Short mmCIF file of C-alpha atoms in Angstrom, two decimals:
data_model
loop_
_atom_site.label_atom_id
_atom_site.label_comp_id
_atom_site.label_asym_id
_atom_site.label_seq_id
_atom_site.Cartn_x
_atom_site.Cartn_y
_atom_site.Cartn_z
CA MET K 1 110.85 114.48 90.34
CA LYS K 2 107.22 113.68 90.86
CA GLU K 3 108.10 110.92 93.26
CA ILE K 4 110.18 113.36 95.30
CA LEU K 5 107.39 115.90 95.42
CA ARG K 6 104.90 113.21 96.42
CA ASP K 7 107.09 111.97 99.23
CA THR K 8 107.62 115.59 100.45
CA VAL K 9 103.85 116.22 100.45
CA THR K 10 103.28 112.93 102.38
CA LYS K 11 105.85 113.81 104.94
CA ILE K 12 104.39 117.34 105.44
CA THR K 13 100.91 115.89 105.77
CA THR K 14 102.03 113.31 108.24
CA LEU K 15 103.88 115.92 110.28
CA LEU K 16 100.84 118.28 110.38
CA GLN K 17 98.55 115.38 111.39
CA SER K 18 100.94 114.36 114.12
CA ASN K 19 101.15 117.98 115.41
CA GLU K 20 97.39 118.32 115.33
CA ALA K 21 97.00 115.02 117.19
CA SER K 22 99.63 116.21 119.73
CA LEU K 23 97.77 119.43 120.29
CA LEU K 24 94.47 117.62 120.67
CA GLN K 25 96.08 115.12 122.92
CA GLY K 26 97.78 117.98 124.85
CA SER K 27 94.46 119.79 125.36
CA ALA K 28 92.78 116.53 126.44
CA ASP K 29 95.54 115.76 128.83
CA ALA K 30 95.39 119.33 130.21
CA GLU K 31 91.61 119.09 130.74
CA ARG K 32 92.12 115.68 132.42
CA VAL K 33 94.82 117.09 134.72
CA ARG K 34 92.64 120.07 135.65
CA ILE K 35 89.69 117.83 136.53
CA GLN K 36 91.93 115.54 138.52
CA ARG K 37 93.27 118.53 140.47
CA GLU K 38 89.79 119.75 141.24
CA GLU K 39 88.80 116.29 142.32
CA ALA K 40 91.83 116.01 144.60
CA SER K 41 91.09 119.44 146.14
CA TYR K 42 87.41 118.49 146.65
CA ARG K 43 88.35 115.22 148.28
CA GLN K 44 90.87 116.96 150.55
CA ASP K 45 88.30 119.60 151.63
CA MET K 46 85.74 116.91 152.18
CA THR K 47 88.13 114.86 154.30
CA LYS K 48 88.97 117.92 156.40
CA LEU K 49 85.30 118.78 156.83
CA ASP K 50 84.45 115.24 157.86
CA LYS K 51 87.30 115.30 160.44
CA ASP K 52 86.16 118.71 161.82
CA LEU K 53 82.53 117.54 162.13
CA CYS K 54 83.66 114.33 163.86
CA ASP K 55 85.74 116.28 166.38
CA LEU K 56 82.94 118.76 166.90
CA GLU K 57 80.42 116.01 167.46
CA LEU K 58 82.65 114.45 170.07
CA LYS K 59 83.15 117.68 171.93
CA VAL K 60 79.44 118.54 171.82
CA GLU K 61 78.53 115.08 173.05
CA GLU K 62 81.04 115.28 175.86
CA LEU K 63 79.79 118.71 176.89
CA ARG K 64 76.22 117.54 176.91
CA ASN K 65 77.05 114.54 179.07
CA ASN K 66 78.85 116.82 181.54
CA VAL K 67 75.86 119.06 181.77
CA ILE K 68 73.26 116.32 182.05
CA ASN K 69 74.95 113.65 184.03
CA ARG K 70 77.57 115.43 186.08
CA ARG K 71 75.73 118.64 186.42
CA LEU K 72 78.82 120.67 185.49
CA ARG K 73 78.84 124.20 184.36
CA VAL K 74 79.38 124.99 180.75
CA ASN K 75 82.17 127.40 179.79
CA MET K 76 80.86 130.06 177.33
CA SER K 77 84.28 130.28 175.48
CA ASP K 78 84.11 126.53 174.72
CA VAL K 79 80.63 126.85 173.31
CA GLU K 80 81.70 129.84 171.18
CA ASN K 81 84.70 127.84 169.86
CA MET K 82 82.41 125.03 168.98
CA ALA K 83 80.08 127.44 167.29
CA LEU K 84 82.92 128.94 165.27
CA ILE K 85 84.09 125.49 164.13
CA LEU K 86 80.55 124.69 163.19
CA SER K 87 80.27 127.89 161.19
CA ARG K 88 83.43 127.15 159.23
CA SER K 89 82.27 123.63 158.58
CA SER K 90 78.94 124.88 157.28
CA LYS K 91 80.65 127.29 154.95
CA THR K 92 82.89 124.48 153.72
CA VAL K 93 79.83 122.37 153.02
CA ALA K 94 78.20 125.17 151.06
CA ASP K 95 81.37 125.68 148.99
CA LEU K 96 81.72 122.02 148.25
CA LYS K 97 78.09 121.74 147.38
CA ALA K 98 78.61 124.63 144.79
CA LYS K 99 81.77 123.02 143.42
CA PHE K 100 80.34 119.51 143.14
CA PRO K 101 78.11 120.04 140.00
CA ILE K 102 81.05 121.44 138.01
CA LEU K 103 83.31 118.66 139.18
CA GLN K 104 80.53 116.14 138.42
CA ASP K 105 80.19 117.40 134.83
CA GLY K 106 83.93 117.25 134.34
CA LEU K 107 84.21 113.80 135.70
CA LYS K 108 81.32 112.63 133.54
CA GLY K 109 82.97 113.98 130.44
CA LEU K 110 86.31 112.45 131.45
CA ILE K 111 84.62 109.12 132.08
CA SER K 112 82.76 109.36 128.77
CA ALA K 113 85.99 110.10 126.91
CA GLU K 114 87.75 107.26 128.68
CA MET K 115 84.89 104.88 127.83
CA GLU K 116 84.87 106.00 124.26
CA LYS K 117 88.64 105.51 124.05
CA ALA K 118 88.29 102.08 125.66
CA PHE K 119 85.47 101.25 123.25
CA CYS K 120 87.60 102.39 120.24
CA ASN K 121 90.57 100.31 121.51
CA GLU K 122 88.35 97.27 121.98
CA LYS K 123 86.85 97.74 118.51
CA PHE K 124 90.37 98.18 117.06
CA LEU K 125 91.54 94.95 118.68
CA LYS K 126 88.44 93.12 117.43
CA GLU K 127 88.39 94.33 113.80
CA GLU K 128 92.05 94.64 112.98
CA PRO K 129 92.77 90.90 112.44
CA ASP K 130 89.91 90.71 109.96
CA LYS K 131 91.17 93.79 108.11
CA LEU K 132 94.67 92.26 107.96
CA GLU K 133 93.31 89.03 106.53
CA SER K 134 91.23 90.92 103.97
CA ALA K 135 94.19 93.02 102.92
CA LEU K 136 96.28 89.82 102.55
CA ARG K 137 93.65 88.20 100.35
CA ARG K 138 93.45 91.29 98.18
CA CYS K 139 97.25 91.39 97.82
CA LYS K 140 97.28 87.73 96.75
CA LYS K 141 94.49 88.34 94.19
CA LEU K 142 96.28 91.34 92.72
CA THR K 143 99.55 89.35 92.61
CA GLY K 144 97.87 86.61 90.59
CA THR K 145 96.30 89.09 88.19
CA LEU K 146 99.61 90.88 87.64
CA VAL K 147 101.43 87.59 87.01
CA THR K 148 98.74 86.60 84.45
CA LEU K 149 99.07 90.00 82.73
CA LYS K 150 102.81 89.73 82.72
CA ARG K 151 102.66 86.28 81.03
CA TYR K 152 100.17 87.53 78.47
CA VAL K 153 102.35 90.49 77.58
CA SER K 154 105.42 88.26 77.27
CA ALA K 155 103.57 85.82 75.00
CA THR K 156 102.24 88.63 72.84
CA ARG K 157 105.66 90.16 72.48
CA LEU K 158 107.26 86.80 71.60
CA ALA K 159 104.55 86.13 68.96
CA SER K 160 105.16 89.59 67.45
CA VAL K 161 108.91 89.02 67.29
CA GLN K 162 108.38 85.62 65.59
CA GLU K 163 106.02 87.06 63.00
CA GLN K 164 108.60 89.73 62.15
CA ARG K 165 111.30 87.12 61.65
CA VAL K 166 109.27 84.79 59.27
CA PRO K 167 109.35 86.02 55.66
CA PRO K 168 105.99 86.30 53.80
CA ASN K 169 105.12 83.40 51.43
CA ALA K 170 103.75 83.68 47.95
CA PRO K 171 99.93 83.18 47.41
CA GLY K 172 100.56 79.92 45.46
CA GLY K 173 102.24 78.19 48.37
CA GLY K 174 105.88 78.80 47.38
CA PRO K 175 108.15 81.51 46.03
CA ILE K 176 108.08 82.14 42.35
CA VAL K 177 111.57 82.05 40.89
CA GLY K 178 112.53 83.46 37.53
CA VAL K 179 109.36 85.44 36.79
CA ALA K 180 110.99 88.77 37.74
CA ASN K 181 113.86 88.01 35.33
CA GLY K 182 111.46 87.20 32.48
CA ASP K 183 112.53 83.56 32.30
CA PRO K 184 109.68 81.58 30.65
CA ARG K 185 111.08 78.33 32.03
CA ALA K 186 110.06 79.36 35.57
CA THR K 187 106.34 78.92 34.71
CA SER K 188 106.60 75.90 32.37
CA PRO K 189 106.90 72.42 33.86
CA THR K 190 110.03 70.33 33.24
CA PRO K 191 109.98 66.83 31.88
CA ALA K 192 110.66 65.38 35.32
CA GLU K 193 107.67 67.29 36.66
CA ASP K 194 105.54 65.90 33.74
CA VAL K 195 106.61 62.40 34.75
CA ARG K 196 105.78 63.01 38.43
CA ALA K 197 102.43 64.51 37.47
CA SER K 198 101.60 61.65 35.17
CA SER K 199 102.46 59.13 37.87
CA ALA K 200 99.61 60.56 39.90
CA LYS K 201 97.08 60.06 37.07
CA VAL K 202 94.63 57.14 37.28
CA CYS K 203 92.51 55.43 34.67
CA VAL K 204 89.11 53.85 35.01
CA VAL K 205 88.93 50.10 34.44
CA THR K 206 85.48 48.52 34.24
CA HIS K 207 85.29 44.90 35.31
CA PRO K 208 82.67 42.69 33.70
CA THR K 209 81.61 41.27 37.04
CA GLY K 210 80.29 44.46 38.43
CA PRO K 211 79.25 47.95 37.54
CA THR K 212 81.56 49.59 40.03
CA PRO K 213 84.60 50.92 38.33
CA THR K 214 87.96 50.70 40.01
CA LEU K 215 90.73 53.17 39.88
CA THR K 216 93.94 51.66 38.71
CA PRO K 217 97.07 53.80 38.73
CA VAL K 218 98.77 54.11 35.43
CA PRO K 219 102.39 52.94 35.43
CA LYS K 220 105.08 55.36 34.64
CA THR K 221 106.11 53.48 31.54
CA ALA K 222 102.63 53.99 30.12
CA VAL K 223 102.94 57.68 30.05
CA THR K 224 106.62 58.21 29.45
CA HIS K 225 106.38 58.12 25.70
CA THR K 226 108.01 60.40 23.19
CA ASN K 227 106.48 61.76 20.08
CA LYS K 228 108.51 59.84 17.50
CA PRO K 229 107.46 59.91 13.90
CA LYS K 230 105.86 56.64 12.68
CA SER K 231 108.06 54.49 10.56
CA HIS K 232 106.60 53.33 7.25
CA PRO K 233 107.83 50.32 5.36
CA PRO K 234 109.98 51.15 2.35
CA LEU K 235 108.09 51.38 -0.81
CA SER K 236 109.01 48.68 -3.30
CA ARG K 237 109.79 49.97 -6.73
CA LYS K 238 107.76 48.33 -9.43
CA ARG K 239 110.05 47.07 -12.09
CA THR K 240 108.95 47.59 -15.60
CA PRO K 241 109.86 44.95 -18.07
CA THR K 242 112.65 45.92 -20.30
CA SER K 243 112.45 45.53 -23.86
CA LEU K 244 114.34 42.67 -25.26
#
């Protein structure tokens, strides 16, 4: 349930971020389009103004040559038309001069945004490979740590299971049999055990050639004796002389 809620929250957050980015991107694109339209209009007006001024300059120069060189009369209507064209051109220049600072600021902002975007893209392309390598090294390190922890947990669990399977031993090194039943033979050694114990005994033999005693094991036959009663020779009965 928690996983489902976490996935839902992640999806909603991603959707909101994408919508916000789309809105910001849409506003940035709208601003860019507006500035581009103003720039296109300015360029169009400037091109028309330049063409009108060029035509007016040609007409004025031609009229001046006719007056100076050919001594021709000047038609007043032509002069007034030229003055009207010049007036419109002057007004266009004034309008363009007023529009240019606004267009200049917009273009500077657009260029700055484009440069920042280009810088971010360049930085991304430069730093992303190093980030990927670092992330790969971290993943490998975490993988090794998790494998080590897994082995440790498995070994600990196996040792615990083995300890539970092995029965506890008595303090004397072996289980005591017969004590719980009150059998006195369980604590008293048997004759065979006496023989085995006596076989491990040694005696000290001192040689006359040196003071160092040597340890000589006692043979089994020397200690396997039984407590038999000593036999005494039969008592001879003293005969008394009989009377004749």
